[in-house]
PDB file of C-alpha atoms in Angstrom:
ATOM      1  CA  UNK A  22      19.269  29.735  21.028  1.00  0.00           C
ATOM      2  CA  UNK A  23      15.282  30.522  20.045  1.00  0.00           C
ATOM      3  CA  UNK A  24      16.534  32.365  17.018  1.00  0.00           C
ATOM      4  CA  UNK A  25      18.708  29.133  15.963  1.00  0.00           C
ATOM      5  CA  UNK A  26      16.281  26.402  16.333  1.00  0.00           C
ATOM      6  CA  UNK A  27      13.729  28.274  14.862  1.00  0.00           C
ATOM      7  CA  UNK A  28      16.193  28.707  11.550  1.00  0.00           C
ATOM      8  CA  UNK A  29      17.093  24.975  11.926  1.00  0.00           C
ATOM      9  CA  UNK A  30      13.362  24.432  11.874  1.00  0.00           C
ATOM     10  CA  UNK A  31      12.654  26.345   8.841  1.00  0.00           C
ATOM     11  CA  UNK A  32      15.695  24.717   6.818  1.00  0.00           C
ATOM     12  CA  UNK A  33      13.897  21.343   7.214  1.00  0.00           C
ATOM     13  CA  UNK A  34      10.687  22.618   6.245  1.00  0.00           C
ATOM     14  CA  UNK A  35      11.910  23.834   3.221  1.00  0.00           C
ATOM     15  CA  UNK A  36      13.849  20.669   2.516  1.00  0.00           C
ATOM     16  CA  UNK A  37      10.721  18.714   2.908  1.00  0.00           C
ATOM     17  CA  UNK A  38       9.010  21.263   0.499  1.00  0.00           C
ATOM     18  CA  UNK A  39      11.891  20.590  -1.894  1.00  0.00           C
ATOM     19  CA  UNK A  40      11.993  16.925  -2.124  1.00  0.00           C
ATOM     20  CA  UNK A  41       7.998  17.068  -2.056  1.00  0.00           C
ATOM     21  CA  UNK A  42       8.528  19.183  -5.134  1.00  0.00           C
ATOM     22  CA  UNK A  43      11.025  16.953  -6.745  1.00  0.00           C
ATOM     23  CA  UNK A  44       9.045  13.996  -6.432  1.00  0.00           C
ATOM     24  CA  UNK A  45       5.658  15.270  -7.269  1.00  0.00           C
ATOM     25  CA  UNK A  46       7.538  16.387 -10.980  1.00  0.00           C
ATOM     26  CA  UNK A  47       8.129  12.454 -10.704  1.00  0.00           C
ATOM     27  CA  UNK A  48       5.492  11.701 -10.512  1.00  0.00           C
ATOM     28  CA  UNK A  49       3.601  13.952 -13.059  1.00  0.00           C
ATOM     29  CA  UNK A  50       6.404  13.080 -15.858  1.00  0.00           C
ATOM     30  CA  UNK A  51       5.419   9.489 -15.484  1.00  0.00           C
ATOM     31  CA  UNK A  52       1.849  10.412 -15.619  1.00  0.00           C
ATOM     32  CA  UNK A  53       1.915  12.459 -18.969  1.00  0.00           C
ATOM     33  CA  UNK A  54       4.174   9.932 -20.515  1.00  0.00           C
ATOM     34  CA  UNK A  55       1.131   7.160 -19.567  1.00  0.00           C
ATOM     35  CA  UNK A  56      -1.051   9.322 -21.086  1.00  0.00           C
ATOM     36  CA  UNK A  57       0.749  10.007 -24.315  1.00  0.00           C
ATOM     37  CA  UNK A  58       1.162   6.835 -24.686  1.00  0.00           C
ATOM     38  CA  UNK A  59      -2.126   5.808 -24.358  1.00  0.00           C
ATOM     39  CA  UNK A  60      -3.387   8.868 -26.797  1.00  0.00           C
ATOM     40  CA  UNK A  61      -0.934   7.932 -29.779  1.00  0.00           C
ATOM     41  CA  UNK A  62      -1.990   4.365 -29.143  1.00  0.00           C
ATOM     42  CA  UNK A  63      -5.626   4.907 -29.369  1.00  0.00           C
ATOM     43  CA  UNK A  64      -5.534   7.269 -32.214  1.00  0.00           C
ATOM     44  CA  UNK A  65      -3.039   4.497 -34.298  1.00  0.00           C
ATOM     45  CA  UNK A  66      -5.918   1.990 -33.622  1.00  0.00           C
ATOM     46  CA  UNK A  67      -8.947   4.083 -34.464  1.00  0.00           C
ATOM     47  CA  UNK A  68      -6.992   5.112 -37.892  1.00  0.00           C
ATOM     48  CA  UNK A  69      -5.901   1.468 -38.646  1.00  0.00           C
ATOM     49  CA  UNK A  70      -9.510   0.516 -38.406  1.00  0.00           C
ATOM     50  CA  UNK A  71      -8.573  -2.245 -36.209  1.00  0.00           C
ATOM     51  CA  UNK A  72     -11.041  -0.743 -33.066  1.00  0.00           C
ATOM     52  CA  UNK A  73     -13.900  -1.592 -35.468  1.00  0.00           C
ATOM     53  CA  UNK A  74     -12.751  -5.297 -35.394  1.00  0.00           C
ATOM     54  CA  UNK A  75     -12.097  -5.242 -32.040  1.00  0.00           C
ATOM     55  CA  UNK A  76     -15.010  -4.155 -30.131  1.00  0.00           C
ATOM     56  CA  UNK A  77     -17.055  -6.623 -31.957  1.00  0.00           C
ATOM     57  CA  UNK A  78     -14.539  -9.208 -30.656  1.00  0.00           C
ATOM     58  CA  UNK A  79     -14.251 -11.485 -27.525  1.00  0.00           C
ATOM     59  CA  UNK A  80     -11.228 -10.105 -27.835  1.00  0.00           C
ATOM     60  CA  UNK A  81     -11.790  -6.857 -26.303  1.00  0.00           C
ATOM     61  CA  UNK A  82     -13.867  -8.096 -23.678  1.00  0.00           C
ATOM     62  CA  UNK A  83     -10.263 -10.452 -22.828  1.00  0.00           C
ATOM     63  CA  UNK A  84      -8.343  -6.991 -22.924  1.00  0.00           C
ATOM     64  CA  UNK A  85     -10.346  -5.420 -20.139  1.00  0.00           C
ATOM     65  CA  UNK A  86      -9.700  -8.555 -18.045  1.00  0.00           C
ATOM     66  CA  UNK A  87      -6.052  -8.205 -18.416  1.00  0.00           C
ATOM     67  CA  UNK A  88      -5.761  -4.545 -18.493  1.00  0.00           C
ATOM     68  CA  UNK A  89      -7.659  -4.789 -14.724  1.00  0.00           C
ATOM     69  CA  UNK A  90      -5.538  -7.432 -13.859  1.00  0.00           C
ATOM     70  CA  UNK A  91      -2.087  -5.199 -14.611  1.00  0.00           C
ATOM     71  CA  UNK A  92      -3.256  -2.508 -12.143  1.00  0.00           C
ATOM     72  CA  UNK A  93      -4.092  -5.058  -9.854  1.00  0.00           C
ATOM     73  CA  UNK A  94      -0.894  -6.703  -9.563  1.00  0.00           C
ATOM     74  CA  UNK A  95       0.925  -3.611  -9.853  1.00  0.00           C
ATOM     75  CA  UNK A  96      -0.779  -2.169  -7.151  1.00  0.00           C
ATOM     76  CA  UNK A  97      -0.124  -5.118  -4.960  1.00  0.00           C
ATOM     77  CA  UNK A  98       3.408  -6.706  -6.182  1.00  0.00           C
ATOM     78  CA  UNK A  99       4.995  -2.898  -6.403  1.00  0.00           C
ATOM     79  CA  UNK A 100       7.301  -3.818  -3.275  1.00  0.00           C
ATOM     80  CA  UNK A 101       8.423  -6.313  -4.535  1.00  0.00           C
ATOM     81  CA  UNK A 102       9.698  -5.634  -7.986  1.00  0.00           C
ATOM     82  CA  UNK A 103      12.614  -4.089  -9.402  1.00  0.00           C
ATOM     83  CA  UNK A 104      11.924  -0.557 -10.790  1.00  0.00           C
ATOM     84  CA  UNK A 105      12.466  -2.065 -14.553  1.00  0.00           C
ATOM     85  CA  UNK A 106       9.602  -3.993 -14.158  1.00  0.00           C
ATOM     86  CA  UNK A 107       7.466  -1.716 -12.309  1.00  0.00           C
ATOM     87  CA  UNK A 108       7.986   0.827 -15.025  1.00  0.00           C
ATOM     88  CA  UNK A 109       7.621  -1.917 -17.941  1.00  0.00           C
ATOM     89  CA  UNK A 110       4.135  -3.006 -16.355  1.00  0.00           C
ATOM     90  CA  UNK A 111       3.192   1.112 -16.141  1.00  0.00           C
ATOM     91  CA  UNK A 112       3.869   1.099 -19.940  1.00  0.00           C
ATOM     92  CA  UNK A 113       2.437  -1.725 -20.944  1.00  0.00           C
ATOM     93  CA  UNK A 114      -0.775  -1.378 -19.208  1.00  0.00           C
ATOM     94  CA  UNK A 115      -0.832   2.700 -20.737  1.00  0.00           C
ATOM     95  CA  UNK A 116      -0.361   1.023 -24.548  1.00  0.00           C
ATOM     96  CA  UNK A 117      -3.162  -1.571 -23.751  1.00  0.00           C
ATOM     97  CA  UNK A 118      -5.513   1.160 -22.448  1.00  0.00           C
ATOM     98  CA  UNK A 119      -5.052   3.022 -25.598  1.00  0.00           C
ATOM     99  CA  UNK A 120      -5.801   0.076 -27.558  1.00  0.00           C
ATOM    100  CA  UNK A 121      -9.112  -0.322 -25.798  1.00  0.00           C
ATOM    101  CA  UNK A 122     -10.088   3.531 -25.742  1.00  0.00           C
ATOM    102  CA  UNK A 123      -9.548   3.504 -29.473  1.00  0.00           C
ATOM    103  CA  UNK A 124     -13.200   2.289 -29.414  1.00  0.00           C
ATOM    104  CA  UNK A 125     -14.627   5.796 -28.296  1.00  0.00           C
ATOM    105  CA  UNK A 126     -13.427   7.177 -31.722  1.00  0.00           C
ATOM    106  CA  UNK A 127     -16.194   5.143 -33.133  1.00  0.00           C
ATOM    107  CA  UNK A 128     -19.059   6.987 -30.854  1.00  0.00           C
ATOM    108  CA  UNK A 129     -17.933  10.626 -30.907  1.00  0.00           C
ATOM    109  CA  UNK A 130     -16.400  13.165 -32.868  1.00  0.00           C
ATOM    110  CA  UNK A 131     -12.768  13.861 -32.785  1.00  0.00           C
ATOM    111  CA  UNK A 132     -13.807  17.279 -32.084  1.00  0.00           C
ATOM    112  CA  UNK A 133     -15.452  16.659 -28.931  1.00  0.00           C
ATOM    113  CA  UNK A 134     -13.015  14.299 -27.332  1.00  0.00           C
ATOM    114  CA  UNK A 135     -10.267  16.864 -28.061  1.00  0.00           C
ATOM    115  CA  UNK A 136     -12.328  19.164 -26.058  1.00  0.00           C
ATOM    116  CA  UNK A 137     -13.115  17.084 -23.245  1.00  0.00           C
ATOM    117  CA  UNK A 138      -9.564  16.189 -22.700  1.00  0.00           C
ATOM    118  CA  UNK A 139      -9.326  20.050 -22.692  1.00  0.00           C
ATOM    119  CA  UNK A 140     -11.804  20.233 -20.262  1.00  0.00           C
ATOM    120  CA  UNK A 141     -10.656  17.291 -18.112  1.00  0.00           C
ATOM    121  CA  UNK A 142      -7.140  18.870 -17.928  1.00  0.00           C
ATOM    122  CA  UNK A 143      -8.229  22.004 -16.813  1.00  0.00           C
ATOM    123  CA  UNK A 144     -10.445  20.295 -13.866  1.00  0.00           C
ATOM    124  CA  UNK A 145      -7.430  18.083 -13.228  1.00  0.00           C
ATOM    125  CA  UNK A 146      -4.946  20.902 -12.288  1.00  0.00           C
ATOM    126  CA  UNK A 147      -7.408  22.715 -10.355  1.00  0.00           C
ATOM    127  CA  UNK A 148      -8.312  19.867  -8.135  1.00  0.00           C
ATOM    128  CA  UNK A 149      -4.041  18.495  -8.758  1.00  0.00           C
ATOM    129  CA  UNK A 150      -3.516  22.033  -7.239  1.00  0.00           C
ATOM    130  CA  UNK A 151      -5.875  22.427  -4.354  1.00  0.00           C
ATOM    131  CA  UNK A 152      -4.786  18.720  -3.230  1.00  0.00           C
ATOM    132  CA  UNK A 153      -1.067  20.489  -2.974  1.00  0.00           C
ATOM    133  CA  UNK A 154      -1.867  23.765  -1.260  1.00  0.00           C
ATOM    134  CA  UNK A 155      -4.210  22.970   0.950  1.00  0.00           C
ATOM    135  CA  UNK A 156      -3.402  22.528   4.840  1.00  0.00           C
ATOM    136  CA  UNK A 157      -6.769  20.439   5.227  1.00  0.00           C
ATOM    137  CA  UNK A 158      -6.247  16.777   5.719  1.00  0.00           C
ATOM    138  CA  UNK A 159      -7.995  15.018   2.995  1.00  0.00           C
ATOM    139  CA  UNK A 160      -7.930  11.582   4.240  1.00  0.00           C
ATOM    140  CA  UNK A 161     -11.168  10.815   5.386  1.00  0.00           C
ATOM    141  CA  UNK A 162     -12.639  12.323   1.824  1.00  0.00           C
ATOM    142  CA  UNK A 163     -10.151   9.960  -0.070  1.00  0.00           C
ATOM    143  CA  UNK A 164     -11.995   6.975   1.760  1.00  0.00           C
ATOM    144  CA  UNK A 165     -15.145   8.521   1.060  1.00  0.00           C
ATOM    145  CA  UNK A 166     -14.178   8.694  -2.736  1.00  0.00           C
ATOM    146  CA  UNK A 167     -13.222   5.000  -2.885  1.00  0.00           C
ATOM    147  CA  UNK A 168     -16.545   3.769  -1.360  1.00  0.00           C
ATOM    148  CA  UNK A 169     -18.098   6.196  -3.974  1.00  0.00           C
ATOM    149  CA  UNK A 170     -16.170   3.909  -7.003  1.00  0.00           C
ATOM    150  CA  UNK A 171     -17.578   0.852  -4.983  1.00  0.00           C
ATOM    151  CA  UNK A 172     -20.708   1.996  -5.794  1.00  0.00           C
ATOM    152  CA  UNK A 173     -20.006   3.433  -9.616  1.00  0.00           C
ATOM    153  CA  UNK A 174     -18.937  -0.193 -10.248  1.00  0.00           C
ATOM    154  CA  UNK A 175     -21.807  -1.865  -8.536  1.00  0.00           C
ATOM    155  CA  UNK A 176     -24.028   0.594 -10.625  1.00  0.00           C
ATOM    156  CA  UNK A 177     -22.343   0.156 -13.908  1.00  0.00           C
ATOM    157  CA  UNK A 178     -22.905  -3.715 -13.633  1.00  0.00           C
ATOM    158  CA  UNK A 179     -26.421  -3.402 -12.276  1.00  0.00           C
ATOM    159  CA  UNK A 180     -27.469  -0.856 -15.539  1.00  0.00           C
ATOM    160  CA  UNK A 181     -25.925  -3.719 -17.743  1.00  0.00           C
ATOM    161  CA  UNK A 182     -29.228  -5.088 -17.130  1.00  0.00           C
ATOM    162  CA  UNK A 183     -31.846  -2.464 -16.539  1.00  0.00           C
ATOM    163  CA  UNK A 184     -30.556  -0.179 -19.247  1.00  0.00           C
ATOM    164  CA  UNK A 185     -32.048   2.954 -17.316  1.00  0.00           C
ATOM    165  CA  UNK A 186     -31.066   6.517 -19.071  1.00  0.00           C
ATOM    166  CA  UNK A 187     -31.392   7.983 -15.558  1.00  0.00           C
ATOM    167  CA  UNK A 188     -28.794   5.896 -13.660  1.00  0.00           C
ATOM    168  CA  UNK A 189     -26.967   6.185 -16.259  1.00  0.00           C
ATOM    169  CA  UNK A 190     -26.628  10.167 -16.024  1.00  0.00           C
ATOM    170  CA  UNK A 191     -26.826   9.756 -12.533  1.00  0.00           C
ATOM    171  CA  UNK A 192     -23.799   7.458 -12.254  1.00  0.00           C
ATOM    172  CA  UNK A 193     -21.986   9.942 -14.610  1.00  0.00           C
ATOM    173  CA  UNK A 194     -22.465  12.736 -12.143  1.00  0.00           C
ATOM    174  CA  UNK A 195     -21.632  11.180  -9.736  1.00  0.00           C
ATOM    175  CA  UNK A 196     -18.609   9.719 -11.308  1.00  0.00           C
ATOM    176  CA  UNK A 197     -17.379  13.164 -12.245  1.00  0.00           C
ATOM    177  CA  UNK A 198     -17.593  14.335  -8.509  1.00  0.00           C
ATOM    178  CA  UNK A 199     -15.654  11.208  -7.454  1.00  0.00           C
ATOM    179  CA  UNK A 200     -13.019  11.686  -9.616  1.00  0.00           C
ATOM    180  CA  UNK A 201     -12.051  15.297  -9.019  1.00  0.00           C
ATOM    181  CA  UNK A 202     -12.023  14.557  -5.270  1.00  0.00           C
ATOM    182  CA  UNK A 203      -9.711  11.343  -5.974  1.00  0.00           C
ATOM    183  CA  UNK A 204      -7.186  13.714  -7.460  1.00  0.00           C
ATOM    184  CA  UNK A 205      -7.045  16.163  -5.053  1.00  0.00           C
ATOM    185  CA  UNK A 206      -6.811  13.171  -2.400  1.00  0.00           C
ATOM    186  CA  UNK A 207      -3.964  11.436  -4.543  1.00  0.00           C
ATOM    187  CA  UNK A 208      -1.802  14.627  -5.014  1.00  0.00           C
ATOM    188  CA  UNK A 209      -1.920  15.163  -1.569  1.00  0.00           C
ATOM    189  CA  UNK A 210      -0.939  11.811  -0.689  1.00  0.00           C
ATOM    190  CA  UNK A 211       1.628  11.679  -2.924  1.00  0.00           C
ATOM    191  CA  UNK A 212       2.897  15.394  -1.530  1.00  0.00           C
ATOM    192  CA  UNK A 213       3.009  13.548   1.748  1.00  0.00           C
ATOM    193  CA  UNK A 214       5.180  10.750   0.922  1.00  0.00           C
ATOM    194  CA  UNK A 215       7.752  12.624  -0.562  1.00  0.00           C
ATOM    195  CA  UNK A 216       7.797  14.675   2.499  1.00  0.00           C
ATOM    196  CA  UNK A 217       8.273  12.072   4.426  1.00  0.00           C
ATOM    197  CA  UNK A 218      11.493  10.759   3.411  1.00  0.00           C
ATOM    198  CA  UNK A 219      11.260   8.868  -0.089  1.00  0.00           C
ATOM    199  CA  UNK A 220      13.468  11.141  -2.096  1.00  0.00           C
ATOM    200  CA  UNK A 221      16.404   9.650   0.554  1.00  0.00           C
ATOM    201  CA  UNK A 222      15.897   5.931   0.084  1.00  0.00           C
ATOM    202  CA  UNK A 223      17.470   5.429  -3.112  1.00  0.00           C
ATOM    203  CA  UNK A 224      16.726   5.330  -6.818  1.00  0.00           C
ATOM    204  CA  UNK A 225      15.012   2.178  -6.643  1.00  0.00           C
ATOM    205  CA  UNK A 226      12.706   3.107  -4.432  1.00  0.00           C
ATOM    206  CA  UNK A 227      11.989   6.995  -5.925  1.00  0.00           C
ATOM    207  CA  UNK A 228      11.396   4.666  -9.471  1.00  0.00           C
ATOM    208  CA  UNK A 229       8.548   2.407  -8.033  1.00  0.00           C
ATOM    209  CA  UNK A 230       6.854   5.487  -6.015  1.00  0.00           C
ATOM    210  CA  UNK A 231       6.800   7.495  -9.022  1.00  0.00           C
ATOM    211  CA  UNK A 232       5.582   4.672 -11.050  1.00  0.00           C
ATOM    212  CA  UNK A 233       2.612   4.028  -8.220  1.00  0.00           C
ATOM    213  CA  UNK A 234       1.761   7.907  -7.873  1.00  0.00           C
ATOM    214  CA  UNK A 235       1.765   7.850 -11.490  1.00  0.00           C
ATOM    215  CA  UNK A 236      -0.560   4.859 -12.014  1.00  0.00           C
ATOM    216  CA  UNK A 237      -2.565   6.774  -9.351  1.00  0.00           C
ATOM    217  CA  UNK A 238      -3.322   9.908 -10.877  1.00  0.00           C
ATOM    218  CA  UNK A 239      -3.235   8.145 -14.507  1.00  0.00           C
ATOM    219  CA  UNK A 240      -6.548   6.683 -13.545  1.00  0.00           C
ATOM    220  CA  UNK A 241      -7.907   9.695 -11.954  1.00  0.00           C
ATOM    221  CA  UNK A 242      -7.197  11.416 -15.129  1.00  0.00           C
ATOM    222  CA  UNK A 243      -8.875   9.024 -17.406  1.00  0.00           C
ATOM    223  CA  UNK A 244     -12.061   8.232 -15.364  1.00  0.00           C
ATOM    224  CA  UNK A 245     -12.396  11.507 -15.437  1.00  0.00           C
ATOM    225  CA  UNK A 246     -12.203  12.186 -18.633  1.00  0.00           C
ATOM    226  CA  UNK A 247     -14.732   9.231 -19.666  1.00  0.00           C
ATOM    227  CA  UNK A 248     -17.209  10.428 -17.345  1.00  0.00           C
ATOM    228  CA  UNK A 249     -16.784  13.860 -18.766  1.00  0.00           C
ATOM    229  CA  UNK A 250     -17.140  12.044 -22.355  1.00  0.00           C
ATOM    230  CA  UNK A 251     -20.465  11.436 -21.447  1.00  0.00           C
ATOM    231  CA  UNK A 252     -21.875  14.794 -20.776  1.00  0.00           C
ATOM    232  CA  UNK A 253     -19.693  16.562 -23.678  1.00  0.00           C
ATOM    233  CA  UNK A 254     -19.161  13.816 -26.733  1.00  0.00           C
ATOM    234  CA  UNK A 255     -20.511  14.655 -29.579  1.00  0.00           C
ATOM    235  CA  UNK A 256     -21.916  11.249 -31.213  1.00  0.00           C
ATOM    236  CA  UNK A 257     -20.849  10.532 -34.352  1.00  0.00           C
ATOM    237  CA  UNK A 258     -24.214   9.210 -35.664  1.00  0.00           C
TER     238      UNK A 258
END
């Protein structure tokens, strides 16, 4: 009876495992179309010459507003809307972000921002890994994280104003640390959920979860990669 239960106990596990692993590739597929997306986007703008005319635009500045207020509302309204939209808002908001990171092909060399996305995905799946195998409970560092992009916000705005070279560094390292622990924290988080049952509650709902984990680790991915930019662009002056 032992041996029985213990098999029945192990079939589950692995079940769990599986639909973990099914909706983690979800998730990912989601992710790297956001972020092809945003690269072609970017790279059309650049060429066009259109990010010169834009970052000396209102314009831009009326972008960010609306770009923030897409992961906002998609963060908050995901419940409620039908995967279509969801995954229309995902898109959108990945096109608009390329449009507005076109602008960093006018401070640094192609050359370096090819290898700092090099360099950002090889930190992302070693942290994207660790936040999969590991049995620790990463929880209370994911709240830790968060406070710590509190306070790279608060920063940013307050350097605005003083303009100190030191902060700034300082709120790139730091930046880079908070980052690679968000993706660890996100991976796991989203291993968890589809543990937990999502993979059985219908397309719908596998859509927007994807689409959320996605948006997720989509930002991980490009914060990182910007603070990154910092340390390893190559300015094009």
């Amino acid at each position: 009876m032992q041996t029985q239960i213990g098999t029945h106990d192990i079939t589950r596990v692995q079940a769990k495992q599986q639909a973990s692993t099914v909706f983690l590739a979800k998730v990912f597929n989601w992710m790297a179309v956001g972020l092809a997306l945003t690269g072609a986007v970017a790279y059309l703008v650049a060429a066009s010459g259109l990010a010169v005319s834009l970052i000396a635009s209102p314009l831009f500045f009326i972008l960010v507003l609306v770009e923030l207020g897409l992961v906002f509302f998609l963060s908050a309204r995901i419940d409620q809307m039908q995967p279509a939209t969801a995954t229309a808002i995902f898109v959108g908001y990945s096109a608009l972000n390329g449009v507005i990171l076109s602008t960093i092909f006018l401070i640094y060399t192609h050359a370096s921002i090819a290898a700092t996305f090099l360099v950002t995905a090889g930190m992302f799946a070693a942290m994207a890994i660790y936040g999969m195998v590991t049995k620790r409970d990463l929880s209370g560092m994911g709240s830790f994280m968060f406070m710590g992009v509190i306070g790279i916000i608060l920063a940013s705005m307050v350097n605005i104003f003083l303009q100190s070279p030191a902060l700034y560094w300082a709120i790139s390292a730091i930046g880079v640390f908070v980052f690679v622990g968000l993706t660890a924290y996100d991976v796991q988080k989203i291993k968890n959920i589809g543990e937990q049952g999502i993979m059985s509650q219908g397309e719908a709902a596998i859509r927007k979860g994807a689409i959320i984990g996605a948006l997720a680790l989509y930002l991980d991915f490009i914060n990182l990669f910007l603070m990154l930019l910092r340390f390893f662009g190559g300015s094009r002056d």
